[in-house]
PDB file of C-alpha atoms in Angstrom:
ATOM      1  CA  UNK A   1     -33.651  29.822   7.583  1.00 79.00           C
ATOM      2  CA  UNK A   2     -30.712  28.280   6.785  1.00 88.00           C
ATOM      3  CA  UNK A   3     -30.214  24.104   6.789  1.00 77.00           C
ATOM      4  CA  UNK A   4     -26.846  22.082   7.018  1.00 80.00           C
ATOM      5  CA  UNK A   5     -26.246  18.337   5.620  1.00 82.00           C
ATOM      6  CA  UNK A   6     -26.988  15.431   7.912  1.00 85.00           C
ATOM      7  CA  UNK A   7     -26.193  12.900   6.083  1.00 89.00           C
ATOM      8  CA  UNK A   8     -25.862  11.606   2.528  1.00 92.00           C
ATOM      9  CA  UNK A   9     -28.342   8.617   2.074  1.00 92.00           C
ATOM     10  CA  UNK A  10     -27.640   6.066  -0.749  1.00 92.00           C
ATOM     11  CA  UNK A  11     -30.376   3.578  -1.922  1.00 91.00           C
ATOM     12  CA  UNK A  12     -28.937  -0.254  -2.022  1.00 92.00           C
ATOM     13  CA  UNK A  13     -29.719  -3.937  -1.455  1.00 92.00           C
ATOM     14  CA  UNK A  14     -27.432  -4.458   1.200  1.00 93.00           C
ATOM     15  CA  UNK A  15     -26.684  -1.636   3.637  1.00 95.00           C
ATOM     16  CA  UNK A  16     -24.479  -3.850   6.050  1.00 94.00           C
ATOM     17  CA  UNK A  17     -22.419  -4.706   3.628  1.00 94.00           C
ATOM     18  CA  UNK A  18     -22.143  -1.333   2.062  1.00 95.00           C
ATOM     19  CA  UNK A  19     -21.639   0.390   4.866  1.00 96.00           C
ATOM     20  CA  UNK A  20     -18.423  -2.164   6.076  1.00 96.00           C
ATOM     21  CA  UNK A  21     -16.745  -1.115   2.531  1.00 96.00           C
ATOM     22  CA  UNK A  22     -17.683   2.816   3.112  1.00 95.00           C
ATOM     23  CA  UNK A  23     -16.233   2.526   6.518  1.00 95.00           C
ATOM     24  CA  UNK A  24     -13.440   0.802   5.447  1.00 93.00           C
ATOM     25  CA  UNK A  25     -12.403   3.614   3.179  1.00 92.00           C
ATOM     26  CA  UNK A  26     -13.658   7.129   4.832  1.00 91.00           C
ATOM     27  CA  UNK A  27     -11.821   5.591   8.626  1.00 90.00           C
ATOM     28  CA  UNK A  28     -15.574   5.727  10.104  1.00 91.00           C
ATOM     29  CA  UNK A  29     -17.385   3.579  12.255  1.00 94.00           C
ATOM     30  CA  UNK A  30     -19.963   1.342  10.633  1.00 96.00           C
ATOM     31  CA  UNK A  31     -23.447   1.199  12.760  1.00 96.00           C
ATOM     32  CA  UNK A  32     -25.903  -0.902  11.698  1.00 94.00           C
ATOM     33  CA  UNK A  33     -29.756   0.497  12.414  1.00 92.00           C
ATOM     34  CA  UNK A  34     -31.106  -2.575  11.504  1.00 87.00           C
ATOM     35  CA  UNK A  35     -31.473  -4.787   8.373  1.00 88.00           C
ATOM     36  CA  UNK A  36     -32.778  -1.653   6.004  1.00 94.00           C
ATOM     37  CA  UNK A  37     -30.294   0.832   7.638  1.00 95.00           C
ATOM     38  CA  UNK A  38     -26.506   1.403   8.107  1.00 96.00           C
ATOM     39  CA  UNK A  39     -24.015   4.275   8.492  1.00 95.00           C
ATOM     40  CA  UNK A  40     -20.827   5.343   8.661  1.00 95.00           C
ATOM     41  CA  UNK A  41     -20.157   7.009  11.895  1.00 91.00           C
ATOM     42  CA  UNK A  42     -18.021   9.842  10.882  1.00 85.00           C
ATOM     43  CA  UNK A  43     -14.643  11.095  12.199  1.00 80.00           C
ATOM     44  CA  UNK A  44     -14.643  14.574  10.024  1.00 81.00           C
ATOM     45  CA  UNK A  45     -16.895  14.580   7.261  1.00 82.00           C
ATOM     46  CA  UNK A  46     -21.104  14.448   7.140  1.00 87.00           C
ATOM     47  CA  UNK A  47     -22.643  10.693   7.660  1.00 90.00           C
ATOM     48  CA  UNK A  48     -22.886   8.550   5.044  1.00 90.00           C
ATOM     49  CA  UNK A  49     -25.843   6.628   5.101  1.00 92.00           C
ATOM     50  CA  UNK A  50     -27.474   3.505   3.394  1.00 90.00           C
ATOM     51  CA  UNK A  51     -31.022   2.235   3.354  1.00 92.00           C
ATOM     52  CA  UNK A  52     -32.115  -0.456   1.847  1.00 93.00           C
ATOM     53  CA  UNK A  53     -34.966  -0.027  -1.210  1.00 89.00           C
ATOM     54  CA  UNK A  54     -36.625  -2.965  -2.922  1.00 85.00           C
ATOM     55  CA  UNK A  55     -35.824  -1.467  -6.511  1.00 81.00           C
ATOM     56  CA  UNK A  56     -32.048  -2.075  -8.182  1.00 77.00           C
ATOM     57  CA  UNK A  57     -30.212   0.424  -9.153  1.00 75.00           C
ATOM     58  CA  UNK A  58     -30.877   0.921 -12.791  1.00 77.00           C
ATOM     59  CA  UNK A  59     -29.418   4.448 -14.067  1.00 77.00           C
ATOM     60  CA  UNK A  60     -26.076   6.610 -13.769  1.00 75.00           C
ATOM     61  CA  UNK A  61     -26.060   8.141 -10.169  1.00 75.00           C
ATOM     62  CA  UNK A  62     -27.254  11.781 -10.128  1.00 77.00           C
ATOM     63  CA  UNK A  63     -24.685  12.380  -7.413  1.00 84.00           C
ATOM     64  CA  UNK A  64     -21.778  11.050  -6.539  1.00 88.00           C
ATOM     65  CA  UNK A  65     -18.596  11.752  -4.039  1.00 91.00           C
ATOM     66  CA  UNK A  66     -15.523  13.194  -4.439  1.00 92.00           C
ATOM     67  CA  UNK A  67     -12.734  12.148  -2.050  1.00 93.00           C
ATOM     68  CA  UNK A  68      -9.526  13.563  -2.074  1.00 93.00           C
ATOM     69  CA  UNK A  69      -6.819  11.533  -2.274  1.00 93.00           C
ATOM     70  CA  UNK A  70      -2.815  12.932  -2.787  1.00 92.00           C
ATOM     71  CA  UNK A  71      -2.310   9.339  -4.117  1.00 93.00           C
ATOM     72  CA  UNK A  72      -5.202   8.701  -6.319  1.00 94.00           C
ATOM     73  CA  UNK A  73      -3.517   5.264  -7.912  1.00 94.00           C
ATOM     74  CA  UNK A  74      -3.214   4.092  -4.190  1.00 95.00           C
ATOM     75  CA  UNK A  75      -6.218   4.862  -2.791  1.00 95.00           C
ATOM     76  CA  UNK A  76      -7.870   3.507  -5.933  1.00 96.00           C
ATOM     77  CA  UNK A  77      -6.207   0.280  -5.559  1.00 97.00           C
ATOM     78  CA  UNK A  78      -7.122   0.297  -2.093  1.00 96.00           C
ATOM     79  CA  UNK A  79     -10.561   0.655  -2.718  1.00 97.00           C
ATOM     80  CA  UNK A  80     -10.015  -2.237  -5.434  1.00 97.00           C
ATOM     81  CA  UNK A  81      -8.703  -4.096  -2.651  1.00 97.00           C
ATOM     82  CA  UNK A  82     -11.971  -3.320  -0.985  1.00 96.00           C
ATOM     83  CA  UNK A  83     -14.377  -4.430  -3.556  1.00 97.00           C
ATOM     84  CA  UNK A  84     -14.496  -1.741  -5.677  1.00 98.00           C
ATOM     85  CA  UNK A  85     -14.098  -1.503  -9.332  1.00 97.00           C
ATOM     86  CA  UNK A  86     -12.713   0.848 -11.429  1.00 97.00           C
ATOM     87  CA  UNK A  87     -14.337   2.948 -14.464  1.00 96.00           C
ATOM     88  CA  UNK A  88     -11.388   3.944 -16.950  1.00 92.00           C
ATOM     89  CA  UNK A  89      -8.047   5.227 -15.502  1.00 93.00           C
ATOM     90  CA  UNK A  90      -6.969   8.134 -14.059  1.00 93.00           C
ATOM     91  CA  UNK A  91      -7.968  11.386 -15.866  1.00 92.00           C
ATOM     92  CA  UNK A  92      -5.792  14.852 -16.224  1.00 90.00           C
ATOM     93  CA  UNK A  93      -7.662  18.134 -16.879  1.00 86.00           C
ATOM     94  CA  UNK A  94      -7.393  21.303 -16.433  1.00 85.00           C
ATOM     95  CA  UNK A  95      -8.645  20.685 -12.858  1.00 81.00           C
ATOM     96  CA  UNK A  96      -6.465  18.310 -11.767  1.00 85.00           C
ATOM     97  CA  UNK A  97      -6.501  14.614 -11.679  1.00 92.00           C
ATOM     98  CA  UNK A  98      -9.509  12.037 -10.586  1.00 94.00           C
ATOM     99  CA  UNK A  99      -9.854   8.498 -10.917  1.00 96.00           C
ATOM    100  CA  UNK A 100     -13.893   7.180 -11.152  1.00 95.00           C
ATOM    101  CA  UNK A 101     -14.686   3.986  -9.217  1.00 96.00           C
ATOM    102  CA  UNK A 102     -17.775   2.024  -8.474  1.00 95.00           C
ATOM    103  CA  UNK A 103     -18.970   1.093  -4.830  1.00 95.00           C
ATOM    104  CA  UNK A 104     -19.700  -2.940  -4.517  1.00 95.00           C
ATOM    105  CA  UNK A 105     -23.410  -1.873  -5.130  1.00 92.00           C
ATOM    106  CA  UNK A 106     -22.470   0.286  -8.156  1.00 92.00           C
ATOM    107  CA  UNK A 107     -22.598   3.699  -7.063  1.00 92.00           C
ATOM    108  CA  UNK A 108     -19.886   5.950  -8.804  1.00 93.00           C
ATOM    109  CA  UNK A 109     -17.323   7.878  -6.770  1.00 94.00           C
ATOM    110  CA  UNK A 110     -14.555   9.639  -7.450  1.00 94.00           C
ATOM    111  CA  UNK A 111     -10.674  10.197  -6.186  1.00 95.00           C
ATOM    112  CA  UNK A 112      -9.609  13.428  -6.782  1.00 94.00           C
ATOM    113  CA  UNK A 113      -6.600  15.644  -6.578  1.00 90.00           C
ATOM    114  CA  UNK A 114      -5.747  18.820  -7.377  1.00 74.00           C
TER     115      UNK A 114
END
């Protein structure tokens, strides 16, 4: 048996808000399932999903996304724009280039380009 991805599901406070700012920056289609559960109605890429939980989030995310962007100081100050806040600047390794951000909940995500 083999499975494919549905969706990603992040825990937050606030998935309407969440999912406007997600929306915002993947091109998507925010739908709201009610007050404990948004999405991002996807154009090309697996939904993104948030439910609400009553617990804040108190730890490093065990998984976070990476977005590819061929302007990563753009996109990041897009996302700035957006609510989003920056963690550092943008990094150079032997991989490439990526620039970590934080959601308005918190949740790390990356812009990367190779």
């Amino acid at each position: 048996m083999r499975a494919t991805v549905s969706e990603i599901v992040f825990d937050c406070a606030q998935p309407s808000a969440l999912v406007r700012f997600w929306a915002g920056l993947l091109g998507g289609e925010p739908v709201d399932r009610g007050p404990d559960w948004s999405y991002v109605e996807p154009p090309e890429f697996v939904r993104i999903a948030f439910q609400k939980v009553p617990e804040g989030k108190a730890v490093k995310n065990r998984l976070h996304l990476d977005l590819h962007a061929d302007d990563i100081e753009a996109a990041a100050d897009e996302a700035v724009a957006r609510g989003a806040t920056r963690v550092g600047g943008v990094v150079l390794d032997e991989q490439g280039s990526f620039q970590v951000l934080r959601d308005p909940e918190g949740n790390e995500f990356c812009f990367v380009s190779e």
